[in-house]
mmCIF file of C-alpha atoms in Angstrom:
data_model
loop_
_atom_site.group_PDB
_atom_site.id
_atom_site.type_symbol
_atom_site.label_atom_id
_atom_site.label_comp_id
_atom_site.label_asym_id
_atom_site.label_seq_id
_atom_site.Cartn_x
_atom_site.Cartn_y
_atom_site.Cartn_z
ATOM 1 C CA UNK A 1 0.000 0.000 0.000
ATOM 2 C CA UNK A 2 0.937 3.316 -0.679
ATOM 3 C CA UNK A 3 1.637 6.212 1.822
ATOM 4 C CA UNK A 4 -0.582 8.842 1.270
ATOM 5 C CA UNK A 5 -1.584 12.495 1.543
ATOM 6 C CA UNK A 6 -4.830 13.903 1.903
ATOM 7 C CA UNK A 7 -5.715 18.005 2.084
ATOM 8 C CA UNK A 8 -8.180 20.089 1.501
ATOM 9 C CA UNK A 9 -8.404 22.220 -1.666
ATOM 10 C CA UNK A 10 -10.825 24.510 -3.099
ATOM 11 C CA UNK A 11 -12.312 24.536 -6.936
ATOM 12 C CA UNK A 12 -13.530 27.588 -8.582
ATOM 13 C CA UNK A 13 -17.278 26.849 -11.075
ATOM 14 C CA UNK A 14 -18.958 28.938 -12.594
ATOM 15 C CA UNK A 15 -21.368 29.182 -9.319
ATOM 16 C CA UNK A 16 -18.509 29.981 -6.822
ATOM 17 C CA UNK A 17 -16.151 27.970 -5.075
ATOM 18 C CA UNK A 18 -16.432 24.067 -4.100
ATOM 19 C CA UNK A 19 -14.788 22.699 -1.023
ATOM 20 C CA UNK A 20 -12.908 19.582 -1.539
ATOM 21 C CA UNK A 21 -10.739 16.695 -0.474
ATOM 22 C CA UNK A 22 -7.824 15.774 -2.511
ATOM 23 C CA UNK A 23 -6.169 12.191 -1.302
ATOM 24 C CA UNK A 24 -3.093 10.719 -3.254
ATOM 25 C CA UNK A 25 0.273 8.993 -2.889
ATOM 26 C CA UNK A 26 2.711 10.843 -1.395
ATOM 27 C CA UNK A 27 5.076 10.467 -4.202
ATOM 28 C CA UNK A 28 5.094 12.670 -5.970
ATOM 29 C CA UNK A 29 4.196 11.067 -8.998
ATOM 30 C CA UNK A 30 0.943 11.887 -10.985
ATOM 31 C CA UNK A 31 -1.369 9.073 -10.649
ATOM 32 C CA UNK A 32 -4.801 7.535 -12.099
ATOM 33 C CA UNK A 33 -7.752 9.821 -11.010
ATOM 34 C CA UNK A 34 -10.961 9.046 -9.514
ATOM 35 C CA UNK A 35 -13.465 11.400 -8.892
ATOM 36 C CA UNK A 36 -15.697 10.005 -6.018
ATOM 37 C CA UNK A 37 -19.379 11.398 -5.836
ATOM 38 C CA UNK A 38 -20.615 11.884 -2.362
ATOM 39 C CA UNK A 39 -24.144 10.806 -1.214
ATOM 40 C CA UNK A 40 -26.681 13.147 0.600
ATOM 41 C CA UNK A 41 -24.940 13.069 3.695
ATOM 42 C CA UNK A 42 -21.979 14.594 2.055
ATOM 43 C CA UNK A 43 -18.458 15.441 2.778
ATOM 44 C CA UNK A 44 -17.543 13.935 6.206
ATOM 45 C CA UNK A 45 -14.901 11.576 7.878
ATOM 46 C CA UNK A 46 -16.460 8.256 6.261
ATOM 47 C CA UNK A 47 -15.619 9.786 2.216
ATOM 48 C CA UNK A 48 -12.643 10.985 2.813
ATOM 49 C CA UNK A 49 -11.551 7.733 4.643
ATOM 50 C CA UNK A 50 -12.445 5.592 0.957
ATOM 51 C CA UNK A 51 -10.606 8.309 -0.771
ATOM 52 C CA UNK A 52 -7.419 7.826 1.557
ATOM 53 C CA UNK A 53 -8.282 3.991 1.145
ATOM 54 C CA UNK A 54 -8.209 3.931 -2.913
ATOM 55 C CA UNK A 55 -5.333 6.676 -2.928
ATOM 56 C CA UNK A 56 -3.452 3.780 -0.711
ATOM 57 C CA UNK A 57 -3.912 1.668 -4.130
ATOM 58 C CA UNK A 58 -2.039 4.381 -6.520
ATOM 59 C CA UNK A 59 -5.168 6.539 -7.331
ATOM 60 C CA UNK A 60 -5.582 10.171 -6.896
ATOM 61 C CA UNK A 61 -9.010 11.073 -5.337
ATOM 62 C CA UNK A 62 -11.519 13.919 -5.612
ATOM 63 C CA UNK A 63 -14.113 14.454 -3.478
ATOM 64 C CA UNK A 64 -15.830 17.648 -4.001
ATOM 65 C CA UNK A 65 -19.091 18.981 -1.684
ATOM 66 C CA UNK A 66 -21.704 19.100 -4.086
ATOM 67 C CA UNK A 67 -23.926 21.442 -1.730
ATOM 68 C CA UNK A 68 -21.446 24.357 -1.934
ATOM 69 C CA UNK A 69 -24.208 26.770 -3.302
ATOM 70 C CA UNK A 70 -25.387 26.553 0.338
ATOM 71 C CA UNK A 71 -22.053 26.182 2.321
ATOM 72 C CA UNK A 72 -19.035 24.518 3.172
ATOM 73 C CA UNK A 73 -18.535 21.754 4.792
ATOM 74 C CA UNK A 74 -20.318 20.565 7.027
ATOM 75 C CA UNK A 75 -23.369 22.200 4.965
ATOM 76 C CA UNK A 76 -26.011 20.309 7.541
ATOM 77 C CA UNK A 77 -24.256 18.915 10.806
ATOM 78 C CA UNK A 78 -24.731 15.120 11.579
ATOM 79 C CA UNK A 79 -24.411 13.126 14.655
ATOM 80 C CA UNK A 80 -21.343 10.588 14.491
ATOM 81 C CA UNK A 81 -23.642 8.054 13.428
ATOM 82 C CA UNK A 82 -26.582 8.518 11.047
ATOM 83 C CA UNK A 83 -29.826 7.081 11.255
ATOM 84 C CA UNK A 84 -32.744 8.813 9.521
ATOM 85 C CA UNK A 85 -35.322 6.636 10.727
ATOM 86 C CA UNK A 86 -34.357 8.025 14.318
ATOM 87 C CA UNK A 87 -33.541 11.734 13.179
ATOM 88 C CA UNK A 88 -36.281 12.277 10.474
ATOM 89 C CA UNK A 89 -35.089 15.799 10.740
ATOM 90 C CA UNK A 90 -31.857 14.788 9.022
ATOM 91 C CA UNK A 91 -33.791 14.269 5.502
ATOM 92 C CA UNK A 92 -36.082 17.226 6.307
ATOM 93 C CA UNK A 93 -32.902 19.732 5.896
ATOM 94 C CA UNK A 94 -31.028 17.576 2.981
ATOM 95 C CA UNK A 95 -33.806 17.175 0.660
ATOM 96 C CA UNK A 96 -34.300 20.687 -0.285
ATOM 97 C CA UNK A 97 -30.364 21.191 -1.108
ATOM 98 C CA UNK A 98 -30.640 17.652 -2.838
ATOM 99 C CA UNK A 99 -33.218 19.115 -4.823
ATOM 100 C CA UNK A 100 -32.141 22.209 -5.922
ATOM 101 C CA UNK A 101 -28.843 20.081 -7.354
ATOM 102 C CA UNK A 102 -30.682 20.014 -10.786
ATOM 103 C CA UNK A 103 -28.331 17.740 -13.544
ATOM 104 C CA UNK A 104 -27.895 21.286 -15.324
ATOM 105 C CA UNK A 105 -26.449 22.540 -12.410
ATOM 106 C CA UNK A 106 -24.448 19.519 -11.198
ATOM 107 C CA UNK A 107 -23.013 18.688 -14.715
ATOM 108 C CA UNK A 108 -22.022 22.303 -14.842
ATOM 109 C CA UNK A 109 -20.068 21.649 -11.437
ATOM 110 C CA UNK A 110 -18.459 17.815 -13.234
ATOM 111 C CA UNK A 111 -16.985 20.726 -16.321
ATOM 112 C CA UNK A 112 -15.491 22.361 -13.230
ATOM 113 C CA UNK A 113 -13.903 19.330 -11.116
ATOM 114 C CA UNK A 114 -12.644 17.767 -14.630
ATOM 115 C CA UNK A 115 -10.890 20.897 -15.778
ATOM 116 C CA UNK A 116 -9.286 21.242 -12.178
ATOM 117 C CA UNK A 117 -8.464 17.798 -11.890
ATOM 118 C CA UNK A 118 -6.713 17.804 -15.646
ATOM 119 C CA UNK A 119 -4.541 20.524 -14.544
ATOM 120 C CA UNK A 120 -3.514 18.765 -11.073
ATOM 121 C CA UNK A 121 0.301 17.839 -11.213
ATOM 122 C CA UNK A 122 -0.919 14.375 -8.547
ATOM 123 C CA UNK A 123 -3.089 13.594 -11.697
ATOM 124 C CA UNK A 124 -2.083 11.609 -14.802
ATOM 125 C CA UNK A 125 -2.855 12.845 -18.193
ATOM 126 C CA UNK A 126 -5.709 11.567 -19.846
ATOM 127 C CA UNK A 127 -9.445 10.577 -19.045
ATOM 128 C CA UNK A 128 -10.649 10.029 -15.336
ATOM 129 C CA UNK A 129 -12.619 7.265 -13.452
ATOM 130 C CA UNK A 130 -15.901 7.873 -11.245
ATOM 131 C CA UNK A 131 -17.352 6.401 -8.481
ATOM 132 C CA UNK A 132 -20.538 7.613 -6.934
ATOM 133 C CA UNK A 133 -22.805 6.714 -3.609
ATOM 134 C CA UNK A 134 -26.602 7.226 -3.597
ATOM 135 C CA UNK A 135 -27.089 10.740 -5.056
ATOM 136 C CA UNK A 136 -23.816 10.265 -6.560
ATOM 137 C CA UNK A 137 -24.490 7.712 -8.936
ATOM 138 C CA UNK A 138 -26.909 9.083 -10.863
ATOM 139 C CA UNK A 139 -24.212 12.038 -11.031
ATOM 140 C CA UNK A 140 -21.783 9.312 -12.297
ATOM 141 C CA UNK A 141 -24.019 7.953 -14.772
ATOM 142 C CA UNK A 142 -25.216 11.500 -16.321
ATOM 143 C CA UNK A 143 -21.372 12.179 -15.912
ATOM 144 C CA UNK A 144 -19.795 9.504 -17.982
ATOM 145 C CA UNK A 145 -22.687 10.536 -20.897
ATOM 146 C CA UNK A 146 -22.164 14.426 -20.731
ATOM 147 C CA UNK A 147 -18.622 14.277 -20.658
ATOM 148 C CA UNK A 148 -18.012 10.983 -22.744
ATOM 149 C CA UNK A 149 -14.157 12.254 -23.632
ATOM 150 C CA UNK A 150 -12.902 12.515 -20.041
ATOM 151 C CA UNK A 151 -14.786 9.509 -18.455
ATOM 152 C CA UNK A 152 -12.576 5.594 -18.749
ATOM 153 C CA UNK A 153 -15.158 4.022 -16.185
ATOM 154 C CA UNK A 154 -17.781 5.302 -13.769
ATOM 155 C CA UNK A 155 -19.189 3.110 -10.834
ATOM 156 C CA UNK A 156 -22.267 3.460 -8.797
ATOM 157 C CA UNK A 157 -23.421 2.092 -5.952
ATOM 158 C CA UNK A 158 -27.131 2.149 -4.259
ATOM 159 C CA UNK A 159 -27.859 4.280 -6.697
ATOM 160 C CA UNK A 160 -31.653 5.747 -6.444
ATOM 161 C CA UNK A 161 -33.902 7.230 -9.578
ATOM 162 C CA UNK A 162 -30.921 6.092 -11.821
ATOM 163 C CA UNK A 163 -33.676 4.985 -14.713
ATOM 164 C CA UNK A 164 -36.941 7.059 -14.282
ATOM 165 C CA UNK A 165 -40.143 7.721 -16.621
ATOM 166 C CA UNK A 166 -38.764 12.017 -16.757
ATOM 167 C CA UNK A 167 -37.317 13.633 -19.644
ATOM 168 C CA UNK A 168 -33.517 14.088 -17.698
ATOM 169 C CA UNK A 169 -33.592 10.809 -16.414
ATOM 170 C CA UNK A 170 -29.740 9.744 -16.579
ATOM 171 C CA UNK A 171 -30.268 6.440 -18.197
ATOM 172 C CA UNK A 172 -31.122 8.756 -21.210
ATOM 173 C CA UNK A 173 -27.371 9.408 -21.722
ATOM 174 C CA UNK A 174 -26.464 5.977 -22.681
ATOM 175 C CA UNK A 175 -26.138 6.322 -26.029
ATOM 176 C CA UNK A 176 -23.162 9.076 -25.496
ATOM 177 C CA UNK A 177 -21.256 6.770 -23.051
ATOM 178 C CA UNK A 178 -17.835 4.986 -24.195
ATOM 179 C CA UNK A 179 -16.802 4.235 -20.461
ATOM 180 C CA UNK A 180 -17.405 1.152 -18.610
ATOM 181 C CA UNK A 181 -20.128 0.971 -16.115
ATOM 182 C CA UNK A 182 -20.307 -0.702 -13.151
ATOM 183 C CA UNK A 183 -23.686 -0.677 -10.871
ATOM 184 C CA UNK A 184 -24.018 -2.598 -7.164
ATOM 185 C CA UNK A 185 -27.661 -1.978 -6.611
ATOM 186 C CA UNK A 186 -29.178 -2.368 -2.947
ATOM 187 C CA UNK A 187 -31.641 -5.396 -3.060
ATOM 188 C CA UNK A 188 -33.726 -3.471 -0.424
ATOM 189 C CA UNK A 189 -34.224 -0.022 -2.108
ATOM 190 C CA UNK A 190 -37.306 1.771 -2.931
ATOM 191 C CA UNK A 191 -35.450 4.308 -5.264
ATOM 192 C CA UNK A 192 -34.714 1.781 -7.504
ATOM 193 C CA UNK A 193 -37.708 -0.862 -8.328
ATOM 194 C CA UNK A 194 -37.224 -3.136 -10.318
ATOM 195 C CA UNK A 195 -38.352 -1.776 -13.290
ATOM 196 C CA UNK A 196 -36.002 0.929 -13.255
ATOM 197 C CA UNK A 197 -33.131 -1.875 -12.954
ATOM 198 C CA UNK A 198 -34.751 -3.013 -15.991
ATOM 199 C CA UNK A 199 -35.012 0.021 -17.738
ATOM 200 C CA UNK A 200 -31.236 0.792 -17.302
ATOM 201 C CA UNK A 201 -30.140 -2.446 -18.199
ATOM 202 C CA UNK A 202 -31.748 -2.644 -21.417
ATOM 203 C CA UNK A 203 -30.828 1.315 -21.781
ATOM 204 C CA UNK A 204 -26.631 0.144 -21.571
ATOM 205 C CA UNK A 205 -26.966 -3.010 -23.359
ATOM 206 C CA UNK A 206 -28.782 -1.139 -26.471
ATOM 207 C CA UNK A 207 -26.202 1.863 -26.498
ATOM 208 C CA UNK A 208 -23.604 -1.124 -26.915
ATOM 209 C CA UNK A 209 -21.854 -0.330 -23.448
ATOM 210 C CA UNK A 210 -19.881 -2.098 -22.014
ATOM 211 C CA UNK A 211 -20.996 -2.572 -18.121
ATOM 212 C CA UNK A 212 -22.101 -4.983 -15.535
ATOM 213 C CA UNK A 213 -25.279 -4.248 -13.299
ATOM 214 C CA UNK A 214 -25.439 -6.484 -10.018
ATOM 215 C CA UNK A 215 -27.902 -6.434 -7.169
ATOM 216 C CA UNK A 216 -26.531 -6.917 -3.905
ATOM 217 C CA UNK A 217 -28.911 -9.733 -1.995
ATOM 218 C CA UNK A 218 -30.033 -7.910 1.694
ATOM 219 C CA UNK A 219 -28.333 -5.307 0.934
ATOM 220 C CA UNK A 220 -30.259 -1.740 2.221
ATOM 221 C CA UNK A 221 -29.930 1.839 0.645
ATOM 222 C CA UNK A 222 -26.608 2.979 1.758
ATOM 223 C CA UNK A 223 -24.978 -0.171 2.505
ATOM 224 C CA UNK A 224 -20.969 0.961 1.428
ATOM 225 C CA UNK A 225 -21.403 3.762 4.524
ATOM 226 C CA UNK A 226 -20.293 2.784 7.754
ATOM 227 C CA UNK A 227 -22.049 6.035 9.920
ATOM 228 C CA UNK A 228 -25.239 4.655 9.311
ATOM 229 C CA UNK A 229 -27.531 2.894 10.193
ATOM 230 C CA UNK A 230 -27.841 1.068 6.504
ATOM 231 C CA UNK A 231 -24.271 -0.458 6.149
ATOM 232 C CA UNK A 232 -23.639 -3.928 5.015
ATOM 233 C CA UNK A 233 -20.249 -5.183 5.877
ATOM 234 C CA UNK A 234 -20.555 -7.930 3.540
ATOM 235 C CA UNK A 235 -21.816 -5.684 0.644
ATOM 236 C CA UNK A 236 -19.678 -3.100 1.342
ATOM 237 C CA UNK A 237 -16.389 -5.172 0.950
ATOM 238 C CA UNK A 238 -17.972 -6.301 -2.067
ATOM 239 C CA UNK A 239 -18.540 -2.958 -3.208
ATOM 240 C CA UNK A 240 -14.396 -2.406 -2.985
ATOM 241 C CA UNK A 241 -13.581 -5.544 -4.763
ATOM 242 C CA UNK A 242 -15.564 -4.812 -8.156
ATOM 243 C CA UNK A 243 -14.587 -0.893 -8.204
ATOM 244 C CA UNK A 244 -10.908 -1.746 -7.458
ATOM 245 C CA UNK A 245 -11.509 -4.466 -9.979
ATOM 246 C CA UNK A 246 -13.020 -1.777 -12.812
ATOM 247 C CA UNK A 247 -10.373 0.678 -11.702
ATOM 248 C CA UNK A 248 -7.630 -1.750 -12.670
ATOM 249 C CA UNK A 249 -8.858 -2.632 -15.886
ATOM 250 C CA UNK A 250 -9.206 0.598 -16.787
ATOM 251 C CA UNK A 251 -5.942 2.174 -15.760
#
């Protein structure tokens, strides 16, 4: 494993200025990039600790806050541990902010983190890799299909609303992806019926790309985060074996 270093960095858009975490070897040396996604609960101890943990495996890692239009980090404070179904509140003050990230707005923000990242000495030339966590895989998805010339491979995992009956849904990008997909879907997730893990499947095998799409058995909403009350060890761990997998293959 790799030594690494993590800081914090900041990322001008067209918006303002995101907050970020930057993780990489400690080198040096540009390396592979990854931009990770956050999910609702957003930038916080458990992210930055998988961006230190695939920056230990030769990757440099970009986390940015997505809710920036409302603050920096911490944009809503959390307990230590999260669990909705105790703290209702919690959802009460994220929604709106999730909300108001329309896909205009947050693939205006992915032009932003791609352009910083490509001019980032700890980065290697060429395109990047994505990973994202609830929220943040439909951002991967509609990522990898705006910006088909800087996405290798995009991951998501417990991804919700990922192939919807509305006009922006992001399974509607398919035919502009050239990555490889990966998507660990939560077994136990109202976001994402079945027919919507239908409707992306046969979305990515008609645009010809290449991908896999597995649903993890038991698994809950939320299962790779550890301050909650929805992790999955067992999922989880599988969740690091097929993105380290796709990240090899790709870099």
């Amino acid at each position: 494993m790799n030594a690494i270093q993590g800081t914090a960095v900041d990322i001008p858009t067209a918006d303002g200025t995101a907050d970020a975490y930057l993780a990489h070897p400690a080198d040096g040396d540009p390396h592979p990039t990854v931009l990770l996604y956050m999910d609702a609960f957003g930038l916080r101890p458990r992210l930055t600790s998988m961006a230190d943990r695939l920056a230990e495996h030769g990757y440099t890692v970009l986390v940015p806050n997505l809710f920036y239009r409302h603050g920096r980090t911490p944009v809503v404070e959390l307990p230590e541990f999260i669990d909705p179904g105790a703290r209702p509140e919690i959802f009460e003050r994220i929604g709106p902010i999730m909300q108001a990230l329309t896909p205009e707005l947050a693939m205006r923000d992915a032009g932003a983190y791609l352009s910083w990242l490509a001019e980032r000495p700890e980065a290697a030339a060429g395109p990047v890799a994505l990973t994202g966590y609830c929220m943040g895989a439909r951002l991967a998805l509609l990522t990898a299909g705006t910006y088909p010339d800087r996405v290798a491979a995009a991951a998501g995992f417990h991804g919700g609303r990922l192939a919807t009956d509305a006009p922006d849904s992001p399974h509607l990008v398919a035919d502009n992806i050239t990555a490889e997909l990966y998507f660990g879907h939560a077994d136990e997730d109202p976001s994402l019926p079945v027919e919507q893990i239908e409707r992306l499947e046969e979305a990515l095998t008609k645009a010809g790309v290449r991908h896999r799409c597995e649903v993890y058995p038991g698994a809950h909403h939320g299962f790779t985060q550890a301050d909650t009350a929805s992790y999955d060890r067992a999922a989880d761990e599988r969740h690091w074996d097929a993105l380290l997998d796709l990240l090899k293959r790709t870099f």
